[in-house]
């Protein structure tokens, strides 16, 4: 059985550090703000459901002195990003150098509610910057079981029109990395330079030992727990 405990989550990053990976944000990747000789782990977190589990992740990152890019939803049925408790969770993560960005649902909000996507994106960026007092550099499209694909927004829009540096699936990263994701909750999947590695269920530690130059790790807080997934 694969291990999705926070104990194992910590081991992933310890192993990366031991194997000389530099753990960086997507902002630093897209700004080329790292030593090009280094192996890098581009650390992405999408908060789909359980925002409170970021507290355990914060402790791990603080102790290991590493950071991540964390994408947050404004339209999540399961959490209110703007509650005071949740703002404080994000402030803690920002205080250790994490980057935050929007986990966008632009096609969904437009498709179901008729709201103008371009106006909405501008307003959401402004809201994030007001609430969290940090510049927003990027966004990551949320994927769900709705009838829309939120990534479609970027077929006829470019991040710079919105003052953004990147969208997380931009080719500069997606086409030039080993991407490893827990998005199937209980098992891992991976892509090499944008192509699915069929039936590759290696854990991030397996990939770290393989040693790709750019390892792009996506995790979701709700996949991780202390002892039991529904704790
Ligand atoms: Zn998502």
PDB file of C-alpha atoms and ligand atoms in Angstrom:
ATOM      1  CA  UNK A   1       0.000   0.000   0.000  1.00  0.00           C
ATOM      2  CA  UNK A   2       1.336   3.457  -0.841  1.00  0.00           C
ATOM      3  CA  UNK A   3       2.096   5.720   2.059  1.00  0.00           C
ATOM      4  CA  UNK A   4       0.290   9.066   2.242  1.00  0.00           C
ATOM      5  CA  UNK A   5       1.086   9.947   5.843  1.00  0.00           C
ATOM      6  CA  UNK A   6       2.646  13.289   6.707  1.00  0.00           C
ATOM      7  CA  UNK A   7       5.601  11.288   7.989  1.00  0.00           C
ATOM      8  CA  UNK A   8       6.175  10.066   4.451  1.00  0.00           C
ATOM      9  CA  UNK A   9       5.478  13.532   3.036  1.00  0.00           C
ATOM     10  CA  UNK A  10       8.377  14.793   5.119  1.00  0.00           C
ATOM     11  CA  UNK A  11      10.597  11.908   3.936  1.00  0.00           C
ATOM     12  CA  UNK A  12      10.025  12.901   0.300  1.00  0.00           C
ATOM     13  CA  UNK A  13      11.564  16.313   0.905  1.00  0.00           C
ATOM     14  CA  UNK A  14      14.319  14.979   3.170  1.00  0.00           C
ATOM     15  CA  UNK A  15      15.292  12.567   0.415  1.00  0.00           C
ATOM     16  CA  UNK A  16      15.229  15.359  -2.181  1.00  0.00           C
ATOM     17  CA  UNK A  17      17.542  17.467  -0.017  1.00  0.00           C
ATOM     18  CA  UNK A  18      19.855  14.486   0.597  1.00  0.00           C
ATOM     19  CA  UNK A  19      20.045  13.881  -3.152  1.00  0.00           C
ATOM     20  CA  UNK A  20      21.027  17.522  -3.735  1.00  0.00           C
ATOM     21  CA  UNK A  21      17.743  18.762  -5.148  1.00  0.00           C
ATOM     22  CA  UNK A  22      17.013  22.446  -4.643  1.00  0.00           C
ATOM     23  CA  UNK A  23      13.350  22.841  -3.719  1.00  0.00           C
ATOM     24  CA  UNK A  24      11.978  25.917  -5.507  1.00  0.00           C
ATOM     25  CA  UNK A  25       8.688  27.682  -6.281  1.00  0.00           C
ATOM     26  CA  UNK A  26       7.119  27.994  -9.717  1.00  0.00           C
ATOM     27  CA  UNK A  27       7.777  31.722  -9.584  1.00  0.00           C
ATOM     28  CA  UNK A  28      11.507  31.041  -9.227  1.00  0.00           C
ATOM     29  CA  UNK A  29      11.328  28.472 -12.020  1.00  0.00           C
ATOM     30  CA  UNK A  30       9.647  30.854 -14.462  1.00  0.00           C
ATOM     31  CA  UNK A  31      12.024  33.683 -13.496  1.00  0.00           C
ATOM     32  CA  UNK A  32      15.033  31.317 -13.977  1.00  0.00           C
ATOM     33  CA  UNK A  33      15.855  32.269 -10.432  1.00  0.00           C
ATOM     34  CA  UNK A  34      18.002  29.214  -9.595  1.00  0.00           C
ATOM     35  CA  UNK A  35      21.423  27.834 -10.406  1.00  0.00           C
ATOM     36  CA  UNK A  36      21.089  26.159 -13.818  1.00  0.00           C
ATOM     37  CA  UNK A  37      23.602  23.480 -12.753  1.00  0.00           C
ATOM     38  CA  UNK A  38      21.364  22.300  -9.918  1.00  0.00           C
ATOM     39  CA  UNK A  39      18.766  19.575  -9.939  1.00  0.00           C
ATOM     40  CA  UNK A  40      15.510  21.229  -8.932  1.00  0.00           C
ATOM     41  CA  UNK A  41      12.270  20.085  -7.350  1.00  0.00           C
ATOM     42  CA  UNK A  42       9.532  22.502  -8.385  1.00  0.00           C
ATOM     43  CA  UNK A  43       7.146  22.248  -5.460  1.00  0.00           C
ATOM     44  CA  UNK A  44       3.458  22.792  -6.256  1.00  0.00           C
ATOM     45  CA  UNK A  45       0.459  22.333  -3.981  1.00  0.00           C
ATOM     46  CA  UNK A  46      -3.166  22.622  -5.135  1.00  0.00           C
ATOM     47  CA  UNK A  47      -5.631  23.116  -2.300  1.00  0.00           C
ATOM     48  CA  UNK A  48      -8.803  21.501  -3.610  1.00  0.00           C
ATOM     49  CA  UNK A  49     -10.591  20.450  -0.421  1.00  0.00           C
ATOM     50  CA  UNK A  50      -8.854  20.461   2.972  1.00  0.00           C
ATOM     51  CA  UNK A  51      -7.114  23.784   3.528  1.00  0.00           C
ATOM     52  CA  UNK A  52      -6.535  23.067   7.247  1.00  0.00           C
ATOM     53  CA  UNK A  53      -4.086  20.290   6.361  1.00  0.00           C
ATOM     54  CA  UNK A  54      -1.713  23.016   5.205  1.00  0.00           C
ATOM     55  CA  UNK A  55      -0.889  23.440   8.907  1.00  0.00           C
ATOM     56  CA  UNK A  56       0.997  20.131   8.970  1.00  0.00           C
ATOM     57  CA  UNK A  57       2.716  20.992   5.688  1.00  0.00           C
ATOM     58  CA  UNK A  58       3.756  24.380   7.074  1.00  0.00           C
ATOM     59  CA  UNK A  59       5.488  22.703  10.034  1.00  0.00           C
ATOM     60  CA  UNK A  60       7.395  20.338   7.753  1.00  0.00           C
ATOM     61  CA  UNK A  61       8.490  23.083   5.362  1.00  0.00           C
ATOM     62  CA  UNK A  62       9.508  25.372   8.209  1.00  0.00           C
ATOM     63  CA  UNK A  63      11.676  22.681   9.804  1.00  0.00           C
ATOM     64  CA  UNK A  64      13.283  21.698   6.508  1.00  0.00           C
ATOM     65  CA  UNK A  65      13.596  25.362   5.408  1.00  0.00           C
ATOM     66  CA  UNK A  66      11.916  24.775   2.061  1.00  0.00           C
ATOM     67  CA  UNK A  67       9.008  26.392   0.277  1.00  0.00           C
ATOM     68  CA  UNK A  68       6.272  25.726  -2.241  1.00  0.00           C
ATOM     69  CA  UNK A  69       3.865  27.412  -4.601  1.00  0.00           C
ATOM     70  CA  UNK A  70       0.383  26.991  -3.197  1.00  0.00           C
ATOM     71  CA  UNK A  71      -2.732  27.478  -5.362  1.00  0.00           C
ATOM     72  CA  UNK A  72      -5.938  28.395  -3.573  1.00  0.00           C
ATOM     73  CA  UNK A  73      -9.580  28.321  -4.663  1.00  0.00           C
ATOM     74  CA  UNK A  74     -12.095  31.106  -4.170  1.00  0.00           C
ATOM     75  CA  UNK A  75     -14.984  28.872  -5.271  1.00  0.00           C
ATOM     76  CA  UNK A  76     -14.302  25.707  -3.281  1.00  0.00           C
ATOM     77  CA  UNK A  77     -17.485  24.195  -1.808  1.00  0.00           C
ATOM     78  CA  UNK A  78     -15.429  22.812   1.083  1.00  0.00           C
ATOM     79  CA  UNK A  79     -13.576  25.845   2.430  1.00  0.00           C
ATOM     80  CA  UNK A  80     -13.831  29.597   2.766  1.00  0.00           C
ATOM     81  CA  UNK A  81     -10.436  31.000   1.824  1.00  0.00           C
ATOM     82  CA  UNK A  82     -11.410  34.345   3.314  1.00  0.00           C
ATOM     83  CA  UNK A  83     -12.200  33.107   6.823  1.00  0.00           C
ATOM     84  CA  UNK A  84      -9.861  34.655   9.372  1.00  0.00           C
ATOM     85  CA  UNK A  85      -8.500  31.265  10.438  1.00  0.00           C
ATOM     86  CA  UNK A  86      -7.664  30.419   6.858  1.00  0.00           C
ATOM     87  CA  UNK A  87      -6.049  33.792   6.166  1.00  0.00           C
ATOM     88  CA  UNK A  88      -3.764  33.080   9.134  1.00  0.00           C
ATOM     89  CA  UNK A  89      -2.817  29.664   7.723  1.00  0.00           C
ATOM     90  CA  UNK A  90      -1.762  31.382   4.497  1.00  0.00           C
ATOM     91  CA  UNK A  91       0.079  34.155   6.330  1.00  0.00           C
ATOM     92  CA  UNK A  92       2.200  31.526   8.094  1.00  0.00           C
ATOM     93  CA  UNK A  93       3.122  29.939   4.766  1.00  0.00           C
ATOM     94  CA  UNK A  94       3.966  33.320   3.228  1.00  0.00           C
ATOM     95  CA  UNK A  95       6.186  34.079   6.241  1.00  0.00           C
ATOM     96  CA  UNK A  96       8.500  31.176   5.334  1.00  0.00           C
ATOM     97  CA  UNK A  97       8.788  32.246   1.698  1.00  0.00           C
ATOM     98  CA  UNK A  98       6.017  30.234   0.075  1.00  0.00           C
ATOM     99  CA  UNK A  99       4.349  31.665  -2.994  1.00  0.00           C
ATOM    100  CA  UNK A 100       0.571  31.689  -3.354  1.00  0.00           C
ATOM    101  CA  UNK A 101      -1.483  31.805  -6.523  1.00  0.00           C
ATOM    102  CA  UNK A 102      -5.022  31.336  -7.755  1.00  0.00           C
ATOM    103  CA  UNK A 103      -6.370  27.849  -8.363  1.00  0.00           C
ATOM    104  CA  UNK A 104      -8.670  29.086 -11.098  1.00  0.00           C
ATOM    105  CA  UNK A 105     -12.156  27.890 -12.017  1.00  0.00           C
ATOM    106  CA  UNK A 106     -12.820  30.471 -14.703  1.00  0.00           C
ATOM    107  CA  UNK A 107     -14.585  28.216 -17.217  1.00  0.00           C
ATOM    108  CA  UNK A 108     -16.772  26.729 -14.480  1.00  0.00           C
ATOM    109  CA  UNK A 109     -17.826  30.079 -13.037  1.00  0.00           C
ATOM    110  CA  UNK A 110     -18.530  31.447 -16.485  1.00  0.00           C
ATOM    111  CA  UNK A 111     -20.314  28.317 -17.703  1.00  0.00           C
ATOM    112  CA  UNK A 112     -22.593  27.889 -14.712  1.00  0.00           C
ATOM    113  CA  UNK A 113     -23.020  31.493 -13.564  1.00  0.00           C
ATOM    114  CA  UNK A 114     -22.483  33.589 -16.697  1.00  0.00           C
ATOM    115  CA  UNK A 115     -19.814  35.765 -15.080  1.00  0.00           C
ATOM    116  CA  UNK A 116     -17.244  37.424 -17.386  1.00  0.00           C
ATOM    117  CA  UNK A 117     -14.034  35.422 -17.051  1.00  0.00           C
ATOM    118  CA  UNK A 118     -11.571  38.196 -17.850  1.00  0.00           C
ATOM    119  CA  UNK A 119     -13.123  40.675 -15.430  1.00  0.00           C
ATOM    120  CA  UNK A 120     -13.343  37.959 -12.793  1.00  0.00           C
ATOM    121  CA  UNK A 121      -9.691  36.966 -13.102  1.00  0.00           C
ATOM    122  CA  UNK A 122      -8.536  40.572 -12.733  1.00  0.00           C
ATOM    123  CA  UNK A 123     -10.734  41.045  -9.672  1.00  0.00           C
ATOM    124  CA  UNK A 124      -9.633  37.775  -8.085  1.00  0.00           C
ATOM    125  CA  UNK A 125      -5.953  38.680  -8.494  1.00  0.00           C
ATOM    126  CA  UNK A 126      -6.647  42.050  -6.909  1.00  0.00           C
ATOM    127  CA  UNK A 127      -8.548  40.420  -4.045  1.00  0.00           C
ATOM    128  CA  UNK A 128      -5.689  37.998  -3.351  1.00  0.00           C
ATOM    129  CA  UNK A 129      -3.197  40.856  -3.373  1.00  0.00           C
ATOM    130  CA  UNK A 130      -5.370  42.890  -1.008  1.00  0.00           C
ATOM    131  CA  UNK A 131      -6.057  40.095   1.461  1.00  0.00           C
ATOM    132  CA  UNK A 132      -2.656  38.414   1.467  1.00  0.00           C
ATOM    133  CA  UNK A 133      -0.479  41.500   0.877  1.00  0.00           C
ATOM    134  CA  UNK A 134       1.706  39.756  -1.669  1.00  0.00           C
ATOM    135  CA  UNK A 135       2.122  40.044  -5.413  1.00  0.00           C
ATOM    136  CA  UNK A 136       0.474  37.228  -7.379  1.00  0.00           C
ATOM    137  CA  UNK A 137       2.756  35.828 -10.085  1.00  0.00           C
ATOM    138  CA  UNK A 138       0.828  32.848 -11.340  1.00  0.00           C
ATOM    139  CA  UNK A 139      -2.228  30.658 -11.420  1.00  0.00           C
ATOM    140  CA  UNK A 140      -2.985  26.981 -11.848  1.00  0.00           C
ATOM    141  CA  UNK A 141      -6.184  25.699 -13.445  1.00  0.00           C
ATOM    142  CA  UNK A 142      -8.337  23.491 -11.243  1.00  0.00           C
ATOM    143  CA  UNK A 143      -9.597  20.257 -12.796  1.00  0.00           C
ATOM    144  CA  UNK A 144     -12.831  18.710 -11.586  1.00  0.00           C
ATOM    145  CA  UNK A 145     -15.775  16.542 -12.628  1.00  0.00           C
ATOM    146  CA  UNK A 146     -17.683  19.491 -14.118  1.00  0.00           C
ATOM    147  CA  UNK A 147     -18.452  19.758 -17.812  1.00  0.00           C
ATOM    148  CA  UNK A 148     -15.777  22.395 -18.355  1.00  0.00           C
ATOM    149  CA  UNK A 149     -11.993  22.387 -18.580  1.00  0.00           C
ATOM    150  CA  UNK A 150     -10.642  25.415 -16.745  1.00  0.00           C
ATOM    151  CA  UNK A 151      -7.406  25.266 -18.707  1.00  0.00           C
ATOM    152  CA  UNK A 152      -9.400  26.259 -21.826  1.00  0.00           C
ATOM    153  CA  UNK A 153      -9.360  29.852 -20.613  1.00  0.00           C
ATOM    154  CA  UNK A 154      -5.699  30.023 -21.639  1.00  0.00           C
ATOM    155  CA  UNK A 155      -6.376  29.016 -25.242  1.00  0.00           C
ATOM    156  CA  UNK A 156      -7.128  32.662 -26.037  1.00  0.00           C
ATOM    157  CA  UNK A 157      -5.601  34.497 -23.082  1.00  0.00           C
ATOM    158  CA  UNK A 158      -2.000  34.994 -21.998  1.00  0.00           C
ATOM    159  CA  UNK A 159      -0.878  35.422 -18.379  1.00  0.00           C
ATOM    160  CA  UNK A 160       0.942  38.715 -19.032  1.00  0.00           C
ATOM    161  CA  UNK A 161      -2.369  40.378 -20.023  1.00  0.00           C
ATOM    162  CA  UNK A 162      -3.338  39.933 -16.376  1.00  0.00           C
ATOM    163  CA  UNK A 163      -0.017  40.967 -14.874  1.00  0.00           C
ATOM    164  CA  UNK A 164       0.898  37.314 -14.307  1.00  0.00           C
ATOM    165  CA  UNK A 165       4.216  35.665 -15.041  1.00  0.00           C
ATOM    166  CA  UNK A 166       2.890  32.187 -15.753  1.00  0.00           C
ATOM    167  CA  UNK A 167       0.129  29.592 -15.742  1.00  0.00           C
ATOM    168  CA  UNK A 168       1.335  26.426 -14.003  1.00  0.00           C
ATOM    169  CA  UNK A 169       0.806  24.261 -17.092  1.00  0.00           C
ATOM    170  CA  UNK A 170       2.837  26.555 -19.377  1.00  0.00           C
ATOM    171  CA  UNK A 171       5.078  24.634 -21.775  1.00  0.00           C
ATOM    172  CA  UNK A 172       8.301  26.053 -20.392  1.00  0.00           C
ATOM    173  CA  UNK A 173       7.769  23.791 -17.391  1.00  0.00           C
ATOM    174  CA  UNK A 174       5.309  21.117 -18.591  1.00  0.00           C
ATOM    175  CA  UNK A 175       7.336  20.120 -21.650  1.00  0.00           C
ATOM    176  CA  UNK A 176      10.656  20.043 -19.787  1.00  0.00           C
ATOM    177  CA  UNK A 177      10.138  18.156 -16.562  1.00  0.00           C
ATOM    178  CA  UNK A 178       9.305  14.920 -14.823  1.00  0.00           C
ATOM    179  CA  UNK A 179       5.866  15.679 -13.392  1.00  0.00           C
ATOM    180  CA  UNK A 180       4.722  13.547 -10.477  1.00  0.00           C
ATOM    181  CA  UNK A 181       1.267  13.974  -8.979  1.00  0.00           C
ATOM    182  CA  UNK A 182      -0.897  12.543  -6.194  1.00  0.00           C
ATOM    183  CA  UNK A 183      -4.066  13.657  -8.019  1.00  0.00           C
ATOM    184  CA  UNK A 184      -5.411  10.089  -8.029  1.00  0.00           C
ATOM    185  CA  UNK A 185      -5.420  10.327  -4.206  1.00  0.00           C
ATOM    186  CA  UNK A 186      -4.148   6.844  -3.357  1.00  0.00           C
ATOM    187  CA  UNK A 187      -1.604   6.240  -6.080  1.00  0.00           C
ATOM    188  CA  UNK A 188       1.004   8.260  -7.952  1.00  0.00           C
ATOM    189  CA  UNK A 189       1.137   9.099 -11.632  1.00  0.00           C
ATOM    190  CA  UNK A 190       3.808  10.765 -13.705  1.00  0.00           C
ATOM    191  CA  UNK A 191       4.553  12.463 -17.016  1.00  0.00           C
ATOM    192  CA  UNK A 192       7.895  12.903 -18.766  1.00  0.00           C
ATOM    193  CA  UNK A 193       8.110  16.143 -20.794  1.00  0.00           C
ATOM    194  CA  UNK A 194       4.319  16.244 -21.077  1.00  0.00           C
ATOM    195  CA  UNK A 195       3.801  12.580 -21.984  1.00  0.00           C
ATOM    196  CA  UNK A 196       2.097  10.194 -19.569  1.00  0.00           C
ATOM    197  CA  UNK A 197       4.381   7.423 -18.279  1.00  0.00           C
ATOM    198  CA  UNK A 198       1.978   4.499 -18.607  1.00  0.00           C
ATOM    199  CA  UNK A 199       1.396   2.578 -15.377  1.00  0.00           C
ATOM    200  CA  UNK A 200       4.268   4.367 -13.677  1.00  0.00           C
ATOM    201  CA  UNK A 201       3.290   4.294 -10.002  1.00  0.00           C
ATOM    202  CA  UNK A 202       6.702   5.159  -8.594  1.00  0.00           C
ATOM    203  CA  UNK A 203       6.591   7.383  -5.544  1.00  0.00           C
ATOM    204  CA  UNK A 204       8.384  10.744  -5.556  1.00  0.00           C
ATOM    205  CA  UNK A 205      11.264   9.055  -3.711  1.00  0.00           C
ATOM    206  CA  UNK A 206      11.509   6.562  -6.586  1.00  0.00           C
ATOM    207  CA  UNK A 207      11.717   9.478  -9.008  1.00  0.00           C
ATOM    208  CA  UNK A 208      14.258  11.325  -6.851  1.00  0.00           C
ATOM    209  CA  UNK A 209      16.483   8.250  -6.922  1.00  0.00           C
ATOM    210  CA  UNK A 210      16.116   8.206 -10.710  1.00  0.00           C
ATOM    211  CA  UNK A 211      17.428  11.793 -10.640  1.00  0.00           C
ATOM    212  CA  UNK A 212      15.651  13.850 -13.333  1.00  0.00           C
ATOM    213  CA  UNK A 213      17.069  17.372 -13.697  1.00  0.00           C
ATOM    214  CA  UNK A 214      13.658  19.016 -13.175  1.00  0.00           C
ATOM    215  CA  UNK A 215      11.239  17.189 -10.909  1.00  0.00           C
ATOM    216  CA  UNK A 216       7.840  18.890 -10.758  1.00  0.00           C
ATOM    217  CA  UNK A 217       5.908  17.597  -7.777  1.00  0.00           C
ATOM    218  CA  UNK A 218       2.187  18.301  -7.347  1.00  0.00           C
ATOM    219  CA  UNK A 219       0.515  17.371  -4.079  1.00  0.00           C
ATOM    220  CA  UNK A 220      -2.933  18.038  -2.609  1.00  0.00           C
ATOM    221  CA  UNK A 221      -3.291  18.486   1.175  1.00  0.00           C
ATOM    222  CA  UNK A 222      -6.402  16.272   1.315  1.00  0.00           C
ATOM    223  CA  UNK A 223      -4.417  13.245   0.160  1.00  0.00           C
ATOM    224  CA  UNK A 224      -2.215  13.435   3.284  1.00  0.00           C
ATOM    225  CA  UNK A 225      -2.943  12.568   6.902  1.00  0.00           C
ATOM    226  CA  UNK A 226      -1.344  11.634  10.219  1.00  0.00           C
ATOM    227  CA  UNK A 227      -2.865   8.180  10.617  1.00  0.00           C
ATOM    228  CA  UNK A 228      -6.141   7.841   8.691  1.00  0.00           C
ATOM    229  CA  UNK A 229      -7.359   9.584   5.552  1.00  0.00           C
ATOM    230  CA  UNK A 230     -10.676  10.805   7.042  1.00  0.00           C
ATOM    231  CA  UNK A 231      -9.195  11.869  10.390  1.00  0.00           C
TER     232      UNK A 231
HETATM  233 ZN1  LIG B   1      -7.566  21.397  -8.181  1.00  0.00          ZN
END
